[in-house]
Amino acid sequence: MDILDGKKIVLGVCGSIAAYKVAQLARDLTLAGAQVDVIMTEAATRFVGAATFQALTGRPVLGDMWALPENGAVGHVALGARADVVVVAPATANRIARIAAGMSDDLLTTTILATRAPVLLAPAMNPQMYASPATVANVATLRGRGYTVLEPDEGRMAEHVVGKGRMPEPHTLEGAIRALLGRSGPLGGYHVVITAGGTHEPIDPVRYIGNRSSGQMGYALAARARDLGARVTLISGPTAITPPVAVTLVRVETALEMQSALADAVADADMLIMNAAVADFRPIEAAEQKIKKRGDAGLTLHLVPNPDLVAGLADRREFFKVGFAAETNDLLANAQGKLERKGLDMIVANDAVLSIGQPEIALTLIDRGGVASLPQQPKATAAAALLDQIVARFQRWLLH
Ligand code: CTP
């Protein structure tokens, strides 16, 4: 189930041109199953119409504290009290100052003052205003109070100024909201390290030995682990996929680089999900210059074995280890052999021929308790279902 499903999100929209981007966020959150209550400030309505948010969320847009559906004294605090998260986007300099000062002079400030839910602010303003001592102090106050204040992006602003002050894109806001909601999830407080993609082993400055791993599964596992509350380190081989928001991304190229990134990341890990397709061999050395054709002569590459990264961590018993096995034959026997040989707590096997380049995948899960399977399904839902299965086994492992 999507972490956003059934969640109550209060979305405070303030008066900045970036308000138009928040319409997309309201739509994405609603489509993911959240109940989104939009509060628009007076100034916000000068940039985007309330009808836009009403249509996208399917709920009345709120603004005037004195015209709430729930009338009377409780009405103005009810929204904050029942929210799972309160988001202010775009958060203007004026709004940040008023929240920092603890004011409650309109519905949005009152809601924030009255809520116990996590609060997320996405500043958007002119770069000079963002850098002003007053705003810097206000942001520090809010962070000190436990609020999450996102860093604005750098770039060209609406009024053609270039600098730091642009509101992050809707998918970044959504990722930050997911991470906040996940805090109370089953992986809350745990550090999960995930490797993804294939490695590139250089032959010369322009060529490499690689494999067909796309990284999709590892990236989807990372997003799901974040949604369930984990602090995620994603160690990724080269890929073009957009990384999930609110995970620490470490980009590597070769197996040896992945080995050293892993050594750093697992120092305080609770779980390692070794999804990367690590090249088993690398050229003994990469040529410094591009290798040239020499008539009809062929080229022989001398390959040496790469270390087995996860097997090298076999004696590290302080974190839960999950490996993968894509096999073309003897799936169960081969995967079981790897589980033992590599000192894993669990291995996820699949048929390489049936799954590479295909939209769907069926998975076989093996641990010392037995064998289970996940039916063939689209890779995105398979990743979420797999992570839930991993979490269930991790929780059992913690008890031992
Ligand atoms: N793995 C690893 N280091 C390597 C190779 C593989 O850590 N050098 C990990 C993979 O990330 C995966 C598991 O080991 O979790 C199994 O990978 P696989 O390529 O199936 O195993 P190999 O030991 O390379 O076996 P094979 O002979 O089938 O290639």
GROMACS .gro file of C-alpha atoms and ligand atoms in nm:
model
  429
    1MET     CA    1   0.000   0.000   0.000
    2ASP     CA    2   0.124   0.350  -0.079
    3ILE     CA    3   0.238   0.534   0.233
    4LEU     CA    4   0.026   0.833   0.121
    5ASP     CA    5  -0.293   0.629   0.105
    6GLY     CA    6  -0.547   0.767   0.352
    7LYS     CA    7  -0.303   1.023   0.497
    8LYS     CA    8  -0.442   1.363   0.595
    9ILE     CA    9  -0.226   1.638   0.453
   10VAL     CA   10  -0.281   2.007   0.517
   11LEU     CA   11  -0.128   2.204   0.232
   12GLY     CA   12  -0.078   2.573   0.306
   13VAL     CA   13  -0.030   2.775  -0.011
   14CYS     CA   14   0.114   3.125   0.021
   15GLY     CA   15   0.148   3.423  -0.209
   16SER     CA   16   0.435   3.353  -0.443
   17ILE     CA   17   0.448   3.277  -0.813
   18ALA     CA   18   0.570   2.926  -0.716
   19ALA     CA   19   0.210   2.857  -0.603
   20TYR     CA   20   0.138   2.731  -0.955
   21LYS     CA   21   0.378   2.439  -0.901
   22VAL     CA   22   0.191   2.337  -0.588
   23ALA     CA   23  -0.116   2.258  -0.798
   24GLN     CA   24   0.082   1.966  -0.942
   25LEU     CA   25   0.180   1.855  -0.591
   26ALA     CA   26  -0.183   1.868  -0.475
   27ARG     CA   27  -0.278   1.649  -0.770
   28ASP     CA   28   0.002   1.394  -0.719
   29LEU     CA   29  -0.072   1.359  -0.346
   30THR     CA   30  -0.444   1.318  -0.413
   31LEU     CA   31  -0.385   1.057  -0.684
   32ALA     CA   32  -0.163   0.863  -0.443
   33GLY     CA   33  -0.461   0.839  -0.206
   34ALA     CA   34  -0.400   1.125   0.037
   35GLN     CA   35  -0.676   1.353   0.163
   36VAL     CA   36  -0.542   1.700   0.086
   37ASP     CA   37  -0.691   2.004   0.259
   38VAL     CA   38  -0.563   2.319   0.097
   39ILE     CA   39  -0.547   2.643   0.294
   40MET     CA   40  -0.483   2.942   0.072
   41THR     CA   41  -0.365   3.270   0.211
   42GLU     CA   42  -0.523   3.584   0.079
   43ALA     CA   43  -0.208   3.659  -0.123
   44ALA     CA   44  -0.200   3.307  -0.270
   45THR     CA   45  -0.538   3.360  -0.434
   46ARG     CA   46  -0.381   3.641  -0.640
   47PHE     CA   47  -0.153   3.385  -0.808
   48VAL     CA   48  -0.374   3.074  -0.842
   49GLY     CA   49  -0.749   3.039  -0.816
   50ALA     CA   50  -0.906   2.837  -0.536
   51ALA     CA   51  -1.108   2.652  -0.800
   52THR     CA   52  -0.786   2.492  -0.928
   53PHE     CA   53  -0.705   2.332  -0.594
   54GLN     CA   54  -1.066   2.243  -0.529
   55ALA     CA   55  -1.085   2.056  -0.860
   56LEU     CA   56  -0.752   1.879  -0.806
   57THR     CA   57  -0.816   1.768  -0.447
   58GLY     CA   58  -1.192   1.720  -0.466
   59ARG     CA   59  -1.223   1.908  -0.136
   60PRO     CA   60  -1.325   2.262  -0.043
   61VAL     CA   61  -1.037   2.507  -0.027
   62LEU     CA   62  -1.007   2.686   0.306
   63GLY     CA   63  -0.900   3.038   0.370
   64ASP     CA   64  -1.110   3.245   0.597
   65MET     CA   65  -1.087   3.137   0.960
   66TRP     CA   66  -1.436   3.267   1.018
   67ALA     CA   67  -1.596   3.070   0.739
   68LEU     CA   68  -1.492   2.718   0.829
   69PRO     CA   69  -1.722   2.421   0.772
   70GLU     CA   70  -1.683   2.324   1.140
   71ASN     CA   71  -1.799   2.636   1.313
   72GLY     CA   72  -1.726   2.751   1.664
   73ALA     CA   73  -1.417   2.749   1.882
   74VAL     CA   74  -1.279   2.405   1.781
   75GLY     CA   75  -1.308   2.464   1.407
   76HIS     CA   76  -0.993   2.664   1.371
   77VAL     CA   77  -0.771   2.404   1.542
   78ALA     CA   78  -0.941   2.091   1.410
   79LEU     CA   79  -0.747   2.082   1.083
   80GLY     CA   80  -0.409   2.083   1.254
   81ALA     CA   81  -0.517   1.837   1.519
   82ARG     CA   82  -0.616   1.567   1.273
   83ALA     CA   83  -0.338   1.623   1.017
   84ASP     CA   84  -0.066   1.364   0.958
   85VAL     CA   85   0.159   1.633   0.813
   86VAL     CA   86   0.131   2.007   0.752
   87VAL     CA   87   0.308   2.144   0.445
   88VAL     CA   88   0.366   2.510   0.365
   89ALA     CA   89   0.453   2.556  -0.001
   90PRO     CA   90   0.556   2.802  -0.121
   91ALA     CA   91   0.664   2.947   0.214
   92THR     CA   92   0.726   3.319   0.170
   93ALA     CA   93   0.964   3.526   0.384
   94ASN     CA   94   0.664   3.692   0.549
   95ARG     CA   95   0.496   3.359   0.628
   96ILE     CA   96   0.819   3.210   0.767
   97ALA     CA   97   0.859   3.513   0.993
   98ARG     CA   98   0.502   3.486   1.120
   99ILE     CA   99   0.530   3.115   1.192
  100ALA     CA  100   0.866   3.167   1.365
  101ALA     CA  101   0.705   3.439   1.581
  102GLY     CA  102   0.428   3.198   1.685
  103MET     CA  103   0.151   3.412   1.543
  104SER     CA  104  -0.202   3.283   1.496
  105ASP     CA  105  -0.368   3.556   1.302
  106ASP     CA  106  -0.512   3.349   1.020
  107LEU     CA  107  -0.611   2.989   0.948
  108LEU     CA  108  -0.266   2.874   0.833
  109THR     CA  109  -0.065   3.014   1.123
  110THR     CA  110  -0.331   2.891   1.367
  111THR     CA  111  -0.326   2.542   1.216
  112ILE     CA  112   0.052   2.524   1.249
  113LEU     CA  113   0.045   2.647   1.607
  114ALA     CA  114  -0.220   2.390   1.696
  115THR     CA  115  -0.073   2.083   1.526
  116ARG     CA  116   0.142   1.807   1.665
  117ALA     CA  117   0.204   1.667   1.318
  118PRO     CA  118   0.540   1.718   1.146
  119VAL     CA  119   0.562   2.049   0.961
  120LEU     CA  120   0.741   2.090   0.628
  121LEU     CA  121   0.818   2.429   0.474
  122ALA     CA  122   0.937   2.490   0.119
  123PRO     CA  123   1.074   2.845   0.103
  124ALA     CA  124   1.038   3.041  -0.219
  125MET     CA  125   1.151   3.400  -0.240
  126ASN     CA  126   1.393   3.642  -0.394
  127PRO     CA  127   1.756   3.530  -0.320
  128GLN     CA  128   1.834   3.851  -0.126
  129MET     CA  129   1.533   3.799   0.096
  130TYR     CA  130   1.633   3.437   0.157
  131ALA     CA  131   1.988   3.540   0.248
  132SER     CA  132   1.877   3.827   0.475
  133PRO     CA  133   1.977   3.792   0.841
  134ALA     CA  134   1.610   3.800   0.947
  135THR     CA  135   1.509   3.507   0.723
  136VAL     CA  136   1.825   3.311   0.809
  137ALA     CA  137   1.746   3.352   1.180
  138ASN     CA  138   1.379   3.260   1.129
  139VAL     CA  139   1.469   2.945   0.936
  140ALA     CA  140   1.714   2.847   1.210
  141THR     CA  141   1.442   2.902   1.473
  142LEU     CA  142   1.199   2.679   1.284
  143ARG     CA  143   1.458   2.404   1.236
  144GLY     CA  144   1.546   2.426   1.604
  145ARG     CA  145   1.180   2.368   1.677
  146GLY     CA  146   1.188   2.045   1.478
  147TYR     CA  147   1.030   2.173   1.159
  148THR     CA  148   1.171   2.056   0.829
  149VAL     CA  149   1.268   2.354   0.614
  150LEU     CA  150   1.380   2.252   0.266
  151GLU     CA  151   1.670   2.428   0.098
  152PRO     CA  152   1.548   2.630  -0.198
  153ASP     CA  153   1.695   2.546  -0.539
  154GLU     CA  154   1.942   2.770  -0.715
  155GLY     CA  155   1.865   2.901  -1.059
  156ARG     CA  156   1.668   3.150  -1.258
  157MET     CA  157   1.377   3.302  -1.071
  158ALA     CA  158   1.053   3.426  -1.222
  159GLU     CA  159   1.173   3.786  -1.222
  160HIS     CA  160   1.492   3.678  -1.408
  161VAL     CA  161   1.712   3.705  -1.100
  162VAL     CA  162   1.956   3.416  -1.063
  163GLY     CA  163   2.026   3.282  -0.716
  164LYS     CA  164   1.909   3.060  -0.435
  165GLY     CA  165   1.540   3.101  -0.363
  166ARG     CA  166   1.346   2.884  -0.604
  167MET     CA  167   1.094   2.645  -0.458
  168PRO     CA  168   1.199   2.280  -0.511
  169GLU     CA  169   1.005   2.090  -0.777
  170PRO     CA  170   0.681   1.908  -0.682
  171HIS     CA  171   0.843   1.561  -0.688
  172THR     CA  172   1.107   1.683  -0.440
  173LEU     CA  173   0.832   1.809  -0.209
  174GLU     CA  174   0.648   1.479  -0.242
  175GLY     CA  175   0.963   1.285  -0.151
  176ALA     CA  176   1.018   1.504   0.155
  177ILE     CA  177   0.655   1.451   0.261
  178ARG     CA  178   0.696   1.074   0.221
  179ALA     CA  179   1.013   1.077   0.431
  180LEU     CA  180   0.836   1.273   0.708
  181LEU     CA  181   0.532   1.045   0.710
  182GLY     CA  182   0.765   0.743   0.714
  183ARG     CA  183   0.927   0.846   1.042
  184SER     CA  184   0.676   0.643   1.237
  185GLY     CA  185   0.698   0.350   0.993
  186PRO     CA  186   0.853   0.006   1.055
  187LEU     CA  187   1.199   0.117   0.941
  188GLY     CA  188   1.192   0.444   1.141
  189GLY     CA  189   1.536   0.501   1.296
  190TYR     CA  190   1.713   0.231   1.091
  191HIS     CA  191   1.991   0.285   0.839
  192VAL     CA  192   1.936   0.083   0.522
  193VAL     CA  193   2.212   0.058   0.261
  194ILE     CA  194   2.104  -0.041  -0.090
  195THR     CA  195   2.328  -0.104  -0.391
  196ALA     CA  196   2.178  -0.069  -0.737
  197GLY     CA  197   2.263  -0.081  -1.107
  198GLY     CA  198   2.559  -0.243  -1.276
  199THR     CA  199   2.925  -0.151  -1.250
  200HIS     CA  200   3.137  -0.023  -1.539
  201GLU     CA  201   3.489  -0.164  -1.560
  202PRO     CA  202   3.705   0.063  -1.778
  203ILE     CA  203   3.897  -0.074  -2.074
  204ASP     CA  204   4.031   0.266  -2.182
  205PRO     CA  205   3.909   0.626  -2.137
  206VAL     CA  206   3.606   0.570  -2.362
  207ARG     CA  207   3.517   0.199  -2.327
  208TYR     CA  208   3.407  -0.023  -2.046
  209ILE     CA  209   3.271  -0.367  -1.964
  210GLY     CA  210   2.918  -0.337  -1.831
  211ASN     CA  211   2.596  -0.534  -1.797
  212ARG     CA  212   2.227  -0.488  -1.862
  213SER     CA  213   2.119  -0.396  -1.510
  214SER     CA  214   1.902  -0.082  -1.526
  215GLY     CA  215   1.896  -0.007  -1.154
  216GLN     CA  216   1.513   0.021  -1.155
  217MET     CA  217   1.461  -0.240  -0.884
  218GLY     CA  218   1.727  -0.097  -0.650
  219TYR     CA  219   1.594   0.258  -0.690
  220ALA     CA  220   1.235   0.146  -0.626
  221LEU     CA  221   1.350  -0.044  -0.315
  222ALA     CA  222   1.527   0.270  -0.193
  223ALA     CA  223   1.213   0.483  -0.237
  224ARG     CA  224   1.003   0.227  -0.052
  225ALA     CA  225   1.256   0.196   0.233
  226ARG     CA  226   1.247   0.575   0.269
  227ASP     CA  227   0.865   0.568   0.275
  228LEU     CA  228   0.880   0.315   0.559
  229GLY     CA  229   1.102   0.549   0.762
  230ALA     CA  230   1.456   0.433   0.691
  231ARG     CA  231   1.756   0.657   0.651
  232VAL     CA  232   1.865   0.526   0.313
  233THR     CA  233   2.207   0.524   0.151
  234LEU     CA  234   2.178   0.428  -0.214
  235ILE     CA  235   2.509   0.324  -0.372
  236SER     CA  236   2.450   0.329  -0.744
  237GLY     CA  237   2.639   0.225  -1.051
  238PRO     CA  238   2.595   0.448  -1.359
  239THR     CA  239   2.227   0.485  -1.456
  240ALA     CA  240   2.002   0.752  -1.602
  241ILE     CA  241   1.722   0.702  -1.347
  242THR     CA  242   1.616   1.001  -1.136
  243PRO     CA  243   1.721   0.922  -0.779
  244PRO     CA  244   1.453   0.914  -0.509
  245VAL     CA  245   1.430   1.230  -0.300
  246ALA     CA  246   1.550   1.227   0.062
  247VAL     CA  247   1.792   0.937   0.020
  248THR     CA  248   2.170   0.975   0.029
  249LEU     CA  249   2.298   0.889  -0.317
  250VAL     CA  250   2.658   0.771  -0.363
  251ARG     CA  251   2.750   0.733  -0.729
  252VAL     CA  252   3.021   0.484  -0.821
  253GLU     CA  253   3.148   0.334  -1.145
  254THR     CA  254   3.357   0.029  -1.074
  255ALA     CA  255   3.324  -0.271  -0.842
  256LEU     CA  256   3.626  -0.149  -0.645
  257GLU     CA  257   3.466   0.196  -0.598
  258MET     CA  258   3.147   0.023  -0.486
  259GLN     CA  259   3.347  -0.183  -0.238
  260SER     CA  260   3.496   0.126  -0.077
  261ALA     CA  261   3.160   0.313  -0.071
  262LEU     CA  262   3.004   0.005   0.091
  263ALA     CA  263   3.274  -0.012   0.358
  264ASP     CA  264   3.191   0.347   0.459
  265ALA     CA  265   2.814   0.306   0.441
  266VAL     CA  266   2.781  -0.017   0.639
  267ALA     CA  267   2.977   0.122   0.935
  268ASP     CA  268   2.647   0.200   1.110
  269ALA     CA  269   2.404   0.005   0.889
  270ASP     CA  270   2.114  -0.205   1.016
  271MET     CA  271   2.041  -0.363   0.679
  272LEU     CA  272   2.220  -0.415   0.347
  273ILE     CA  273   2.023  -0.487   0.032
  274MET     CA  274   2.280  -0.592  -0.227
  275ASN     CA  275   2.086  -0.544  -0.549
  276ALA     CA  276   2.375  -0.426  -0.770
  277ALA     CA  277   2.493  -0.637  -1.060
  278VAL     CA  278   2.861  -0.622  -0.973
  279ALA     CA  279   3.094  -0.716  -1.258
  280ASP     CA  280   3.276  -1.035  -1.168
  281PHE     CA  281   3.584  -0.939  -1.375
  282ARG     CA  282   3.770  -0.623  -1.469
  283PRO     CA  283   4.048  -0.551  -1.716
  284ILE     CA  284   4.378  -0.593  -1.534
  285GLU     CA  285   4.440  -0.226  -1.609
  286ALA     CA  286   4.265   0.043  -1.808
  287ALA     CA  287   4.466   0.176  -2.101
  288GLU     CA  288   4.554   0.542  -2.048
  289GLN     CA  289   4.478   0.628  -2.408
  290LYS     CA  290   4.207   0.512  -2.641
  291ILE     CA  291   4.299   0.172  -2.785
  292LYS     CA  292   4.343   0.203  -3.162
  293LYS     CA  293   4.252  -0.046  -3.432
  294ARG     CA  294   4.554  -0.223  -3.576
  295GLY     CA  295   4.459  -0.352  -3.918
  296ASP     CA  296   4.287  -0.687  -3.889
  297ALA     CA  297   4.449  -0.772  -3.556
  298GLY     CA  298   4.206  -0.871  -3.281
  299LEU     CA  299   4.216  -0.751  -2.924
  300THR     CA  300   4.264  -0.970  -2.621
  301LEU     CA  301   4.162  -0.830  -2.286
  302HIS     CA  302   4.324  -0.971  -1.976
  303LEU     CA  303   4.057  -0.980  -1.703
  304VAL     CA  304   4.114  -1.037  -1.335
  305PRO     CA  305   3.841  -1.128  -1.086
  306ASN     CA  306   3.673  -0.856  -0.882
  307PRO     CA  307   3.624  -0.921  -0.512
  308ASP     CA  308   3.285  -1.059  -0.409
  309LEU     CA  309   3.159  -0.754  -0.224
  310VAL     CA  310   2.882  -0.906  -0.017
  311ALA     CA  311   3.077  -1.226   0.060
  312GLY     CA  312   3.352  -0.999   0.193
  313LEU     CA  313   3.103  -0.880   0.459
  314ALA     CA  314   3.001  -1.234   0.561
  315ASP     CA  315   3.147  -1.207   0.911
  316ARG     CA  316   2.965  -0.876   0.973
  317ARG     CA  317   2.672  -1.015   1.168
  318GLU     CA  318   2.554  -0.681   1.307
  319PHE     CA  319   2.335  -0.598   1.008
  320PHE     CA  320   2.076  -0.793   0.810
  321LYS     CA  321   2.201  -0.890   0.465
  322VAL     CA  322   1.988  -0.948   0.156
  323GLY     CA  323   2.139  -1.070  -0.171
  324PHE     CA  324   1.998  -1.129  -0.518
  325ALA     CA  325   2.044  -1.409  -0.767
  326ALA     CA  326   1.934  -1.383  -1.129
  327GLU     CA  327   1.972  -1.733  -1.270
  328THR     CA  328   1.912  -1.894  -1.606
  329ASN     CA  329   1.893  -2.250  -1.467
  330ASP     CA  330   1.860  -2.441  -1.139
  331LEU     CA  331   1.716  -2.131  -0.970
  332LEU     CA  332   1.655  -2.272  -0.623
  333ALA     CA  333   1.976  -2.474  -0.591
  334ASN     CA  334   2.196  -2.190  -0.722
  335ALA     CA  335   2.030  -1.928  -0.501
  336GLN     CA  336   2.049  -2.150  -0.193
  337GLY     CA  337   2.420  -2.207  -0.260
  338LYS     CA  338   2.477  -1.828  -0.277
  339LEU     CA  339   2.280  -1.770   0.044
  340GLU     CA  340   2.523  -1.998   0.229
  341ARG     CA  341   2.845  -1.910   0.047
  342LYS     CA  342   2.796  -1.535   0.085
  343GLY     CA  343   2.675  -1.542   0.446
  344LEU     CA  344   2.340  -1.382   0.359
  345ASP     CA  345   2.030  -1.375   0.579
  346MET     CA  346   1.803  -1.384   0.278
  347ILE     CA  347   1.831  -1.413  -0.100
  348VAL     CA  348   1.589  -1.301  -0.368
  349ALA     CA  349   1.599  -1.515  -0.682
  350ASN     CA  350   1.450  -1.461  -1.023
  351ASP     CA  351   1.468  -1.613  -1.366
  352ALA     CA  352   1.704  -1.392  -1.565
  353VAL     CA  353   1.567  -1.497  -1.904
  354LEU     CA  354   1.206  -1.427  -1.811
  355SER     CA  355   1.269  -1.091  -1.644
  356ILE     CA  356   1.549  -0.897  -1.820
  357GLY     CA  357   1.398  -0.619  -2.026
  358GLN     CA  358   1.044  -0.731  -1.933
  359PRO     CA  359   0.792  -0.510  -1.753
  360GLU     CA  360   0.697  -0.784  -1.503
  361ILE     CA  361   0.890  -1.005  -1.265
  362ALA     CA  362   0.823  -1.305  -1.039
  363LEU     CA  363   1.044  -1.343  -0.731
  364THR     CA  364   1.144  -1.634  -0.509
  365LEU     CA  365   1.245  -1.547  -0.154
  366ILE     CA  366   1.475  -1.785   0.032
  367ASP     CA  367   1.595  -1.767   0.390
  368ARG     CA  368   1.681  -2.027   0.653
  369GLY     CA  369   1.311  -2.048   0.741
  370GLY     CA  370   1.213  -2.169   0.394
  371VAL     CA  371   1.107  -2.058   0.049
  372ALA     CA  372   0.829  -1.812  -0.042
  373SER     CA  373   0.730  -1.655  -0.369
  374LEU     CA  374   0.587  -1.332  -0.499
  375PRO     CA  375   0.368  -1.373  -0.807
  376GLN     CA  376   0.454  -1.219  -1.142
  377GLN     CA  377   0.366  -0.848  -1.134
  378PRO     CA  378   0.489  -0.512  -1.269
  379LYS     CA  379   0.841  -0.435  -1.145
  380ALA     CA  380   0.732  -0.122  -0.953
  381THR     CA  381   0.475  -0.308  -0.740
  382ALA     CA  382   0.710  -0.607  -0.710
  383ALA     CA  383   0.973  -0.382  -0.548
  384ALA     CA  384   0.725  -0.251  -0.289
  385ALA     CA  385   0.594  -0.602  -0.214
  386LEU     CA  386   0.949  -0.734  -0.189
  387LEU     CA  387   1.055  -0.462   0.054
  388ASP     CA  388   0.758  -0.544   0.277
  389GLN     CA  389   0.871  -0.910   0.279
  390ILE     CA  390   1.227  -0.804   0.362
  391VAL     CA  391   1.101  -0.588   0.649
  392ALA     CA  392   0.901  -0.879   0.793
  393ARG     CA  393   1.216  -1.098   0.796
  394PHE     CA  394   1.429  -0.813   0.931
  395GLN     CA  395   1.188  -0.773   1.223
  396ARG     CA  396   1.216  -1.146   1.302
  397TRP     CA  397   1.597  -1.124   1.272
  398LEU     CA  398   1.602  -0.834   1.521
  399LEU     CA  399   1.438  -1.056   1.782
  400HIS     CA  400   1.725  -1.307   1.767
  401CTP     N1  401   2.779  -0.981  -0.566
  401CTP     C1  402   2.876  -0.912  -0.500
  401CTP     N2  403   3.002  -0.899  -0.554
  401CTP     C2  404   3.033  -0.956  -0.672
  401CTP     C3  405   2.933  -1.029  -0.741
  401CTP     C4  406   2.808  -1.041  -0.686
  401CTP     O1  407   2.851  -0.860  -0.391
  401CTP     N3  408   3.154  -0.942  -0.723
  401CTP     C5  409   2.646  -0.996  -0.506
  401CTP     C6  410   2.533  -0.943  -0.592
  401CTP     O2  411   2.508  -0.806  -0.563
  401CTP     C7  412   2.416  -1.030  -0.551
  401CTP     C8  413   2.482  -1.162  -0.515
  401CTP     O3  414   2.621  -1.133  -0.489
  401CTP     O4  415   2.349  -0.983  -0.436
  401CTP     C9  416   2.473  -1.265  -0.623
  401CTP     O5  417   2.520  -1.212  -0.744
  401CTP     P1  418   2.547  -1.307  -0.867
  401CTP     O6  419   2.606  -1.226  -0.979
  401CTP     O7  420   2.425  -1.385  -0.893
  401CTP     O8  421   2.655  -1.402  -0.802
  401CTP     P2  422   2.796  -1.450  -0.843
  401CTP     O9  423   2.866  -1.483  -0.717
  401CTP    O10  424   2.862  -1.352  -0.933
  401CTP    O11  425   2.763  -1.585  -0.917
  401CTP     P3  426   2.760  -1.625  -1.073
  401CTP    O12  427   2.868  -1.720  -1.087
  401CTP    O13  428   2.622  -1.685  -1.092
  401CTP    O14  429   2.780  -1.499  -1.152
   0.00000   0.00000   0.00000
